[in-house]
CSV table of C-alpha atoms and ligand atoms in Angstrom, one decimal:
chain,number,residue,atom,x,y,z
A,1,MET,CA,-2.7,41.5,-22.1
A,2,ASP,CA,-2.7,38.6,-24.5
A,3,ASP,CA,-6.4,38.9,-25.6
A,4,HIS,CA,-8.3,41.1,-28.0
A,5,VAL,CA,-10.1,43.3,-25.5
A,6,PHE,CA,-9.5,47.1,-26.0
A,7,TYR,CA,-9.0,47.9,-22.3
A,8,PRO,CA,-9.2,51.5,-20.8
A,9,MET,CA,-5.6,51.5,-19.5
A,10,LEU,CA,-3.6,50.0,-22.3
A,11,ARG,CA,-0.4,49.5,-20.3
A,12,LYS,CA,-2.0,47.8,-17.4
A,13,ARG,CA,-2.6,44.1,-16.7
A,14,TYR,CA,-6.1,43.4,-15.4
A,15,PRO,CA,-6.6,40.5,-13.0
A,16,VAL,CA,-9.2,38.1,-14.4
A,17,ILE,CA,-12.0,37.8,-11.9
A,18,VAL,CA,-13.5,34.3,-11.8
A,19,LYS,CA,-15.7,34.2,-8.7
A,20,ALA,CA,-17.5,36.6,-6.4
A,21,LYS,CA,-19.5,36.1,-3.2
A,22,GLY,CA,-20.8,38.6,-0.7
A,23,LEU,CA,-18.1,41.2,0.0
A,24,TYR,CA,-15.3,39.4,-1.9
A,25,LEU,CA,-14.1,38.7,-5.4
A,26,TRP,CA,-11.4,36.2,-6.5
A,27,ASP,CA,-9.1,36.3,-9.5
A,28,ALA,CA,-7.8,33.4,-11.6
A,29,ASP,CA,-4.7,33.2,-9.5
A,30,GLY,CA,-6.8,32.7,-6.3
A,31,LYS,CA,-6.1,36.2,-4.9
A,32,ARG,CA,-9.0,37.6,-2.9
A,33,TYR,CA,-10.3,41.2,-3.1
A,34,ILE,CA,-12.4,43.0,-0.5
A,35,ASP,CA,-15.0,45.0,-2.4
A,36,ALA,CA,-15.0,48.1,-0.3
A,37,CYS,CA,-16.5,50.3,-3.1
A,38,CYS,CA,-19.0,47.9,-4.8
A,39,GLY,CA,-16.9,48.3,-8.0
A,40,ALA,CA,-18.2,51.8,-8.7
A,41,LEU,CA,-20.9,51.9,-6.0
A,42,VAL,CA,-22.8,49.3,-8.0
A,43,SER,CA,-22.9,46.0,-6.1
A,44,ASN,CA,-25.1,47.3,-3.3
A,45,ILE,CA,-26.3,43.9,-2.1
A,46,GLY,CA,-23.0,42.2,-2.5
A,47,HIS,CA,-22.1,39.5,-5.0
A,48,GLY,CA,-23.6,36.1,-5.7
A,49,VAL,CA,-27.1,36.6,-4.1
A,50,GLU,CA,-29.0,33.4,-5.0
A,51,GLU,CA,-32.5,35.0,-5.0
A,52,VAL,CA,-31.4,37.4,-7.7
A,53,ASN,CA,-29.7,34.7,-9.7
A,54,GLU,CA,-32.8,32.6,-9.6
A,55,ALA,CA,-35.1,35.5,-10.6
A,56,ILE,CA,-32.9,36.1,-13.7
A,57,ILE,CA,-32.8,32.5,-14.7
A,58,LYS,CA,-36.6,32.3,-14.2
A,59,GLN,CA,-37.1,35.3,-16.5
A,60,LEU,CA,-34.6,33.9,-19.1
A,61,ARG,CA,-36.7,30.8,-19.3
A,62,GLU,CA,-39.8,32.9,-20.0
A,63,VAL,CA,-38.7,35.7,-22.4
A,64,ALA,CA,-35.3,37.4,-22.7
A,65,PHE,CA,-36.2,40.4,-25.0
A,66,THR,CA,-39.3,42.3,-26.0
A,67,HIS,CA,-39.2,45.4,-28.2
A,68,ARG,CA,-40.5,48.4,-26.3
A,69,PHE,CA,-42.4,50.0,-29.2
A,70,LYS,CA,-44.5,46.9,-29.6
A,71,PHE,CA,-44.8,45.2,-26.2
A,72,THR,CA,-44.4,45.6,-22.5
A,73,ASN,CA,-43.5,42.8,-20.1
A,74,ARG,CA,-44.4,41.9,-16.5
A,75,PRO,CA,-40.9,42.6,-14.9
A,76,VAL,CA,-40.9,46.1,-16.3
A,77,GLN,CA,-44.4,46.8,-15.1
A,78,GLU,CA,-43.6,45.4,-11.6
A,79,LEU,CA,-40.3,47.2,-11.3
A,80,ALA,CA,-41.9,50.6,-12.3
A,81,THR,CA,-44.4,50.1,-9.5
A,82,LEU,CA,-41.7,49.3,-7.0
A,83,ILE,CA,-39.7,52.4,-8.0
A,84,ALA,CA,-42.8,54.6,-8.0
A,85,ASP,CA,-43.7,53.4,-4.5
A,86,LEU,CA,-40.2,54.1,-3.2
A,87,SER,CA,-39.9,57.5,-4.9
A,88,PRO,CA,-41.0,60.7,-3.1
A,89,GLY,CA,-44.2,62.7,-3.8
A,90,ASP,CA,-45.9,62.2,-7.1
A,91,ILE,CA,-42.9,60.7,-8.9
A,92,ASN,CA,-45.1,57.9,-10.4
A,93,TRP,CA,-43.8,57.3,-13.9
A,94,VAL,CA,-40.7,55.4,-14.9
A,95,THR,CA,-38.8,54.9,-18.2
A,96,PHE,CA,-36.0,52.4,-18.4
A,97,MET,CA,-32.6,52.2,-20.1
A,98,SER,CA,-29.3,50.4,-19.5
A,99,GLY,CA,-27.2,52.6,-17.4
A,100,GLY,CA,-26.5,56.0,-15.8
A,101,SER,CA,-25.3,58.0,-18.8
A,102,GLU,CA,-28.4,56.9,-20.7
A,103,ALA,CA,-30.5,58.0,-17.7
A,104,THR,CA,-29.1,61.5,-17.4
A,105,GLU,CA,-29.1,61.9,-21.2
A,106,THR,CA,-32.8,60.9,-21.2
A,107,ALA,CA,-33.6,63.4,-18.4
A,108,MET,CA,-31.9,66.1,-20.4
A,109,LYS,CA,-33.8,65.3,-23.6
A,110,MET,CA,-37.1,64.9,-21.7
A,111,ALA,CA,-36.6,68.3,-20.1
A,112,ARG,CA,-36.1,69.8,-23.5
A,113,GLU,CA,-39.2,68.0,-24.9
A,114,TYR,CA,-41.3,68.9,-21.9
A,115,TYR,CA,-41.0,72.6,-22.7
A,116,ILE,CA,-41.8,72.0,-26.3
A,117,GLU,CA,-44.9,70.2,-25.2
A,118,LYS,CA,-45.7,73.1,-22.9
A,119,GLY,CA,-45.3,75.7,-25.7
A,120,LYS,CA,-42.0,77.1,-24.4
A,121,PRO,CA,-39.5,75.9,-27.0
A,122,SER,CA,-36.9,78.5,-26.1
A,123,LYS,CA,-36.1,76.6,-22.9
A,124,TYR,CA,-33.3,74.1,-23.6
A,125,LYS,CA,-30.2,74.9,-21.5
A,126,ILE,CA,-29.4,72.7,-18.6
A,127,ILE,CA,-27.5,74.3,-15.7
A,128,ALA,CA,-25.1,71.9,-13.9
A,129,ARG,CA,-22.3,72.2,-11.4
A,130,TRP,CA,-18.5,72.0,-11.6
A,131,GLN,CA,-16.9,68.9,-10.2
A,132,SER,CA,-19.9,66.8,-11.1
A,133,TYR,CA,-20.2,63.7,-13.2
A,134,HIS,CA,-23.4,62.8,-15.0
A,135,GLY,CA,-22.0,60.3,-17.5
A,136,ASN,CA,-20.0,59.9,-20.7
A,137,THR,CA,-22.3,60.3,-23.6
A,138,LEU,CA,-22.0,63.8,-25.2
A,139,GLY,CA,-25.1,65.2,-23.6
A,140,ALA,CA,-24.3,63.8,-20.2
A,141,LEU,CA,-20.7,64.9,-20.5
A,142,SER,CA,-21.9,68.4,-21.5
A,143,MET,CA,-23.7,68.6,-18.2
A,144,SER,CA,-20.8,67.1,-16.3
A,145,GLY,CA,-18.4,69.5,-14.6
A,146,HIS,CA,-15.5,67.0,-14.4
A,147,ILE,CA,-12.7,68.9,-16.2
A,148,GLY,CA,-10.5,65.9,-16.7
A,149,ARG,CA,-13.2,63.8,-18.3
A,150,ARG,CA,-14.4,66.7,-20.5
A,151,ARG,CA,-11.1,68.1,-21.7
A,152,ARG,CA,-10.4,65.9,-24.8
A,153,TYR,CA,-14.0,66.1,-26.0
A,154,ALA,CA,-14.5,69.8,-25.2
A,155,PRO,CA,-15.0,70.8,-28.9
A,156,LEU,CA,-17.9,68.3,-29.2
A,157,LEU,CA,-19.8,69.4,-26.1
A,158,ALA,CA,-22.9,71.6,-25.7
A,159,ASP,CA,-22.1,74.9,-24.1
A,160,PHE,CA,-24.1,74.4,-20.9
A,161,PRO,CA,-23.5,76.7,-17.9
A,162,HIS,CA,-21.9,75.4,-14.7
A,163,VAL,CA,-22.0,76.8,-11.1
A,164,PRO,CA,-19.8,75.9,-8.1
A,165,PRO,CA,-20.8,72.8,-6.2
A,166,ALA,CA,-21.9,72.6,-2.6
A,167,TYR,CA,-18.5,71.4,-1.4
A,168,CYS,CA,-18.3,72.6,2.2
A,169,TYR,CA,-14.6,71.5,2.8
A,170,ARG,CA,-13.5,73.7,-0.1
A,171,CYS,CA,-16.2,76.4,-0.2
A,172,SER,CA,-15.8,78.6,-3.3
A,173,TRP,CA,-16.7,81.6,-1.1
A,174,GLY,CA,-14.3,80.7,1.7
A,175,LYS,CA,-17.2,80.2,4.1
A,176,LYS,CA,-17.4,77.7,7.0
A,177,PRO,CA,-20.7,75.9,7.9
A,178,ASP,CA,-21.4,78.5,10.6
A,179,THR,CA,-20.8,81.5,8.4
A,180,CYS,CA,-22.4,80.0,5.3
A,181,SER,CA,-25.5,81.7,3.8
A,182,LEU,CA,-25.9,79.1,1.1
A,183,GLU,CA,-24.0,81.2,-1.4
A,184,CYS,CA,-23.7,78.2,-3.7
A,185,ALA,CA,-27.5,77.9,-3.9
A,186,ALA,CA,-27.8,81.7,-4.6
A,187,GLU,CA,-25.4,81.2,-7.5
A,188,VAL,CA,-27.9,78.9,-9.1
A,189,GLU,CA,-30.3,81.8,-9.3
A,190,ALA,CA,-27.6,84.1,-10.5
A,191,ALA,CA,-26.8,81.6,-13.3
A,192,ILE,CA,-30.5,81.4,-14.3
A,193,LEU,CA,-30.7,85.1,-14.5
A,194,ARG,CA,-27.5,85.4,-16.5
A,195,GLU,CA,-28.7,82.8,-19.1
A,196,GLY,CA,-32.3,84.2,-19.0
A,197,PRO,CA,-35.0,82.0,-17.4
A,198,ASP,CA,-36.7,81.7,-20.8
A,199,ASN,CA,-33.7,79.8,-22.1
A,200,VAL,CA,-33.2,77.4,-19.2
A,201,ALA,CA,-35.0,74.1,-19.0
A,202,ALA,CA,-33.4,72.4,-16.0
A,203,PHE,CA,-30.9,72.4,-13.2
A,204,ILE,CA,-29.2,69.0,-12.6
A,205,LEU,CA,-27.3,68.0,-9.5
A,206,GLU,CA,-26.0,65.0,-7.6
A,207,PRO,CA,-27.6,65.5,-4.2
A,208,VAL,CA,-24.5,63.9,-2.7
A,209,VAL,CA,-21.6,64.2,-5.1
A,210,GLY,CA,-20.0,61.0,-6.3
A,211,SER,CA,-16.5,60.4,-7.4
A,212,SER,CA,-15.8,63.9,-8.9
A,213,ILE,CA,-15.5,65.2,-5.3
A,214,GLY,CA,-16.1,62.1,-3.2
A,215,ALA,CA,-19.3,61.9,-1.0
A,216,ALA,CA,-19.7,65.7,-0.7
A,217,VAL,CA,-22.8,66.3,1.3
A,218,PRO,CA,-24.5,69.7,1.0
A,219,LYS,CA,-25.4,71.9,4.0
A,220,ASP,CA,-29.0,71.5,5.2
A,221,GLY,CA,-31.2,73.9,3.3
A,222,TYR,CA,-29.2,73.8,0.0
A,223,LEU,CA,-31.6,71.3,-1.7
A,224,GLN,CA,-34.7,73.1,-0.5
A,225,THR,CA,-33.4,76.5,-1.6
A,226,VAL,CA,-32.5,75.2,-5.0
A,227,ARG,CA,-36.0,73.7,-5.3
A,228,THR,CA,-37.6,77.0,-4.5
A,229,ILE,CA,-35.4,78.8,-7.0
A,230,CYS,CA,-36.3,76.3,-9.8
A,231,ASP,CA,-40.0,76.8,-9.0
A,232,LYS,CA,-39.6,80.6,-9.1
A,233,TYR,CA,-38.3,80.5,-12.7
A,234,ASP,CA,-40.3,77.5,-14.0
A,235,ILE,CA,-37.1,75.3,-14.3
A,236,LEU,CA,-37.1,71.5,-13.8
A,237,LEU,CA,-35.0,70.1,-11.0
A,238,ILE,CA,-33.2,66.8,-12.0
A,239,ALA,CA,-31.7,64.8,-9.3
A,240,ASP,CA,-28.9,62.5,-10.6
A,241,GLU,CA,-29.1,59.6,-8.1
A,242,VAL,CA,-27.2,57.2,-10.3
A,243,MET,CA,-24.8,56.6,-7.4
A,244,THR,CA,-27.0,57.5,-4.4
A,245,GLY,CA,-30.2,55.9,-5.5
A,246,LEU,CA,-31.8,53.0,-3.6
A,247,GLY,CA,-30.4,53.0,-0.1
A,248,ARG,CA,-26.8,53.9,-0.5
A,249,THR,CA,-27.0,57.1,1.7
A,250,GLY,CA,-29.4,55.6,4.3
A,251,ALA,CA,-32.5,56.7,2.6
A,252,ALA,CA,-34.3,55.3,-0.5
A,253,PHE,CA,-33.1,58.4,-2.4
A,254,ALA,CA,-30.6,61.0,-1.1
A,255,VAL,CA,-33.2,63.8,-1.8
A,256,ASP,CA,-35.3,62.3,1.0
A,257,HIS,CA,-32.8,63.5,3.6
A,258,TRP,CA,-33.9,67.0,2.8
A,259,GLN,CA,-37.6,66.3,1.9
A,260,THR,CA,-36.9,67.7,-1.5
A,261,LEU,CA,-39.1,66.6,-4.4
A,262,PRO,CA,-37.2,66.8,-7.8
A,263,ASP,CA,-39.1,66.7,-11.1
A,264,MET,CA,-37.0,63.9,-12.3
A,265,LEU,CA,-34.9,61.2,-10.5
A,266,CYS,CA,-32.1,59.5,-12.5
A,267,MET,CA,-31.0,56.1,-11.2
A,268,ALA,CA,-28.8,53.1,-12.3
A,269,LYS,CA,-26.0,51.3,-10.5
A,270,GLY,CA,-27.7,50.2,-7.2
A,271,ILE,CA,-31.1,49.5,-8.7
A,272,SER,CA,-29.8,46.3,-10.3
A,273,GLY,CA,-26.8,46.0,-8.0
A,274,GLY,CA,-24.6,45.0,-11.0
A,275,TYR,CA,-26.6,41.9,-11.8
A,276,ALA,CA,-27.7,43.4,-15.1
A,277,PRO,CA,-27.2,46.7,-16.9
A,278,LEU,CA,-30.1,48.9,-15.9
A,279,GLY,CA,-31.0,52.6,-15.6
A,280,ALA,CA,-34.2,54.5,-15.0
A,281,VAL,CA,-35.6,58.0,-15.0
A,282,ALA,CA,-38.6,58.4,-12.7
A,283,VAL,CA,-40.7,61.6,-13.2
A,284,ARG,CA,-43.6,63.5,-11.5
A,285,ASP,CA,-47.2,63.5,-12.7
A,286,HIS,CA,-46.9,66.9,-14.3
A,287,ILE,CA,-44.1,65.8,-16.6
A,288,ARG,CA,-46.0,62.8,-17.9
A,289,GLU,CA,-49.2,64.9,-18.3
A,290,ALA,CA,-47.3,67.4,-20.5
A,291,PHE,CA,-46.6,64.6,-22.9
A,292,SER,CA,-50.0,62.8,-22.5
A,293,ASN,CA,-51.9,66.0,-23.0
A,294,GLY,CA,-49.6,67.1,-25.7
A,295,SER,CA,-48.1,65.1,-28.6
A,296,GLY,CA,-48.7,61.8,-26.8
A,297,ARG,CA,-45.2,60.6,-27.4
A,298,PHE,CA,-41.7,60.8,-26.0
A,299,ALA,CA,-39.5,60.0,-29.0
A,300,HIS,CA,-36.2,59.3,-27.3
A,301,GLY,CA,-35.2,55.8,-26.2
A,302,PHE,CA,-32.9,52.8,-26.5
A,303,THR,CA,-33.3,49.3,-28.0
A,304,PHE,CA,-32.5,47.7,-24.6
A,305,GLY,CA,-34.8,50.0,-22.6
A,306,GLY,CA,-37.3,47.9,-20.7
A,307,ASN,CA,-35.4,44.7,-21.1
A,308,PRO,CA,-37.2,41.9,-19.2
A,309,ILE,CA,-34.0,40.3,-17.9
A,310,ALA,CA,-32.6,43.6,-16.6
A,311,ALA,CA,-36.0,44.5,-15.1
A,312,ALA,CA,-36.2,41.0,-13.4
A,313,ALA,CA,-32.8,41.6,-11.9
A,314,GLY,CA,-33.8,45.1,-10.7
A,315,LYS,CA,-36.9,43.9,-9.1
A,316,ALA,CA,-35.1,41.1,-7.3
A,317,VAL,CA,-32.4,43.4,-6.1
A,318,ILE,CA,-34.8,46.1,-4.8
A,319,SER,CA,-36.9,43.4,-3.1
A,320,PHE,CA,-33.8,42.1,-1.4
A,321,VAL,CA,-32.9,45.6,-0.2
A,322,LEU,CA,-36.4,46.1,1.2
A,323,ASP,CA,-36.8,42.5,2.6
A,324,HIS,CA,-33.5,42.8,4.5
A,325,GLY,CA,-34.0,46.4,5.8
A,326,LEU,CA,-30.8,47.4,4.0
A,327,ILE,CA,-31.7,51.1,3.8
A,328,GLU,CA,-31.9,51.4,7.5
A,329,ARG,CA,-28.9,49.2,7.9
A,330,SER,CA,-26.9,51.5,5.6
A,331,ARG,CA,-27.7,54.4,7.8
A,332,ALA,CA,-26.5,52.6,11.0
A,333,THR,CA,-23.4,50.9,9.6
A,334,GLY,CA,-22.6,54.1,7.6
A,335,ALA,CA,-22.6,56.0,10.9
A,336,TYR,CA,-20.1,53.5,12.3
A,337,LEU,CA,-17.9,53.7,9.3
A,338,LEU,CA,-17.8,57.5,9.4
A,339,GLU,CA,-17.0,57.5,13.1
A,340,GLU,CA,-14.1,55.0,12.5
A,341,LEU,CA,-12.8,57.0,9.6
A,342,ARG,CA,-12.8,60.2,11.7
A,343,ARG,CA,-10.8,58.3,14.3
A,344,LEU,CA,-8.3,57.5,11.6
A,345,ALA,CA,-8.2,61.1,10.5
A,346,ALA,CA,-7.4,62.3,14.0
A,347,LYS,CA,-4.2,60.1,13.8
A,348,HIS,CA,-2.9,61.1,10.4
A,349,GLU,CA,-2.2,64.7,9.5
A,350,TYR,CA,-2.5,63.9,5.7
A,351,ILE,CA,-6.2,63.2,6.1
A,352,GLY,CA,-7.9,66.6,5.6
A,353,ASP,CA,-11.5,65.6,5.5
A,354,VAL,CA,-13.8,62.7,6.2
A,355,ARG,CA,-17.3,63.0,4.9
A,356,GLY,CA,-20.3,61.1,3.7
A,357,LEU,CA,-23.8,59.9,4.3
A,358,GLY,CA,-24.9,56.4,5.0
A,359,LEU,CA,-22.5,53.9,3.3
A,360,MET,CA,-21.2,56.5,0.9
A,361,THR,CA,-18.1,57.9,2.5
A,362,ALA,CA,-14.8,59.5,1.4
A,363,VAL,CA,-11.4,60.5,2.8
A,364,GLU,CA,-9.6,63.5,1.3
A,365,PHE,CA,-5.8,63.7,1.6
A,366,VAL,CA,-4.0,67.0,2.0
A,367,GLN,CA,-0.4,68.3,2.3
A,368,ASP,CA,-1.4,70.5,5.2
A,369,LYS,CA,-4.3,69.9,7.5
A,370,ILE,CA,-4.7,73.5,8.6
A,371,SER,CA,-4.7,75.2,5.2
A,372,GLY,CA,-6.2,72.1,3.4
A,373,LYS,CA,-3.5,72.6,0.7
A,374,PRO,CA,-3.8,69.7,-1.8
A,375,PHE,CA,-0.9,67.6,-3.0
A,376,ALA,CA,0.4,68.4,-6.5
A,377,ALA,CA,-1.6,66.6,-9.2
A,378,SER,CA,1.7,65.3,-10.6
A,379,GLN,CA,2.2,63.1,-7.5
A,380,GLY,CA,-0.8,61.0,-8.6
A,381,LEU,CA,-1.6,60.2,-5.0
A,382,THR,CA,-5.2,59.0,-5.5
A,383,ASP,CA,-4.0,56.4,-8.0
A,384,LYS,CA,-1.2,55.4,-5.7
A,385,VAL,CA,-3.6,54.8,-2.8
A,386,VAL,CA,-6.1,52.9,-5.0
A,387,GLY,CA,-3.3,50.8,-6.6
A,388,LYS,CA,-1.5,50.0,-3.4
A,389,ALA,CA,-4.8,49.0,-1.7
A,390,LEU,CA,-5.6,46.7,-4.7
A,391,ASP,CA,-2.1,45.1,-4.3
A,392,ARG,CA,-3.2,44.3,-0.7
A,393,GLY,CA,-6.6,43.0,-1.9
A,394,LEU,CA,-8.7,46.0,-1.1
A,395,MET,CA,-10.9,47.8,-3.6
A,396,LEU,CA,-11.3,51.5,-3.1
A,397,TYR,CA,-12.9,54.1,-5.5
A,398,GLY,CA,-10.7,57.0,-6.5
A,399,ALA,CA,-12.0,60.5,-6.4
A,400,GLY,CA,-9.0,62.3,-7.8
A,401,ALA,CA,-8.9,66.0,-8.9
A,402,CYS,CA,-11.6,66.6,-6.2
A,403,ALA,CA,-10.2,70.0,-5.0
A,404,ASP,CA,-10.7,72.0,-8.2
A,405,GLY,CA,-11.0,69.5,-11.1
A,406,VAL,CA,-7.2,69.3,-11.5
A,407,SER,CA,-5.6,68.7,-8.1
A,408,GLY,CA,-7.0,67.1,-5.0
A,409,ASP,CA,-6.9,63.5,-3.8
A,410,ALA,CA,-9.6,61.4,-2.2
A,411,VAL,CA,-10.9,57.9,-2.1
A,412,MET,CA,-14.4,56.6,-1.5
A,413,ILE,CA,-15.2,53.7,0.8
A,414,ALA,CA,-18.7,52.5,0.0
A,415,PRO,CA,-19.1,48.8,0.7
A,416,PRO,CA,-22.3,46.8,0.1
A,417,LEU,CA,-25.3,47.7,2.2
A,418,THR,CA,-25.1,44.2,3.7
A,419,VAL,CA,-21.6,44.9,5.3
A,420,SER,CA,-21.1,44.1,9.0
A,421,GLU,CA,-19.1,46.1,11.5
A,422,ALA,CA,-16.6,43.3,11.6
A,423,GLU,CA,-16.1,43.6,7.8
A,424,ILE,CA,-15.8,47.3,8.1
A,425,ASN,CA,-13.0,46.8,10.7
A,426,GLU,CA,-11.3,44.4,8.2
A,427,ILE,CA,-11.6,47.1,5.4
A,428,LEU,CA,-10.2,49.8,7.7
A,429,SER,CA,-7.3,47.7,8.9
A,430,VAL,CA,-6.1,47.1,5.3
A,431,PHE,CA,-6.9,50.8,4.5
A,432,GLU,CA,-4.7,52.1,7.3
A,433,ASP,CA,-1.8,49.8,6.3
A,434,THR,CA,-2.1,51.1,2.8
A,435,LEU,CA,-2.0,54.7,3.9
A,436,GLU,CA,1.0,54.1,6.0
A,437,GLU,CA,2.8,52.5,3.0
A,438,VAL,CA,1.9,55.4,0.7
A,439,PHE,CA,2.4,58.3,3.0
A,440,GLY,CA,5.2,56.7,5.0
A,441,ARG,CA,3.6,57.5,8.4
B,501,LIG,C1,-23.7,60.5,-10.5
B,501,LIG,C2,-23.5,59.7,-11.8
B,501,LIG,N1,-24.2,59.9,-12.9
B,501,LIG,C3,-24.1,59.3,-14.0
B,501,LIG,C4,-23.1,58.3,-14.1
B,501,LIG,C5,-22.9,57.5,-15.4
B,501,LIG,O1,-23.3,56.2,-15.3
B,501,LIG,P1,-22.8,55.1,-16.3
B,501,LIG,O2,-21.4,54.9,-16.0
B,501,LIG,O3,-23.7,53.9,-15.8
B,501,LIG,O4,-23.2,55.5,-17.6
B,501,LIG,C6,-22.3,58.0,-13.0
B,501,LIG,C7,-21.2,57.0,-13.1
B,501,LIG,O5,-20.4,56.9,-12.3
B,501,LIG,C8,-22.5,58.7,-11.8
B,501,LIG,O6,-21.8,58.5,-10.7
């Protein structure tokens, strides 16, 4: 590239996007892209929504920045109320930051501080799952179980324990849904006992796994069992809903599908729909009480936490989701998308699994449908599918290395919650052409 930006892929040329509206983006050469994955499951209400633009401009005219140690501001107060109202149970308290990694990092530190406030300072470890992604800062990456993203930084990471994920297509115990006894949930208890409950502060999970497996939905009962285990050993349950939060899966939060109340909910991406950098951690009454009855302070935070512009964007995006019934819509159109993907899978023997919830779906590719044998990682199939789709003007989200952290190929299809069935058909038509080009059949 002939500019001064330090891009992530240094040998690649990035199209310059100059316009976006609804489901589509356009580059400087006039090429149109269908946003079938909301970038990275971010643009949940689509691009260029005027109500949101107006709300941001209005806020800009009033005040663009307030420092959180000295002041609060109206958009932050109103957004916190909106999130508290949408969150399950007594999740009533919200702290803000600028993205997902900052949210999970905050939850990690808050869990640690919570037990200091409660007089149990030995509790600091966070148990997480393999094939998970909680973000790129060192704390978030220490919790993440994404081997590829951890590898280069391994010497810098905290030594947090990991357990196998609830990945039913590739169950670590070789079980099928009808023979499963939630061994993956029992393993959480085994890990707590191995580490010693007095050393463990929290268990973190993505209720529906994002791009490190691709829309992996746990079996019914998993979330509830894990909640019971955490209660038994006085361990906090952190739900990382950075991808799933605010309607993506057809419920306000994915935990709602299993009536499970976590102690902390991390969110980002969809809460501001890409209109501004925003993240949040929402917590239950007992968490805030530990601080308010204890030292009276939570020391951790970021300069841009509680930014009024970002909060105004978040408030406008969430209001748009609610006013247009997009959570319910995501459930209905998601069911249609899943059904159509299953139809596609029946036609192509290299599609091993189709899964998802609401408008968070994924397709996993295999060498052999019966055994589920993945393609060799060296074939780079996920990147090939994503790249060829982009050539055809279709944006997909890669979920490579899904099988075991090294091999395995999947892509996510997760369009804006506003998507219509006709637009889904348009996405699937280009998707099928892409697959036939890559797999030659
Ligand atoms: C589940 C989950 N948690 C955390 C993150 C990190 O968010 P961010 O990239 O905004 O820091 C991501 C990003 O993809 C995610 O999917």
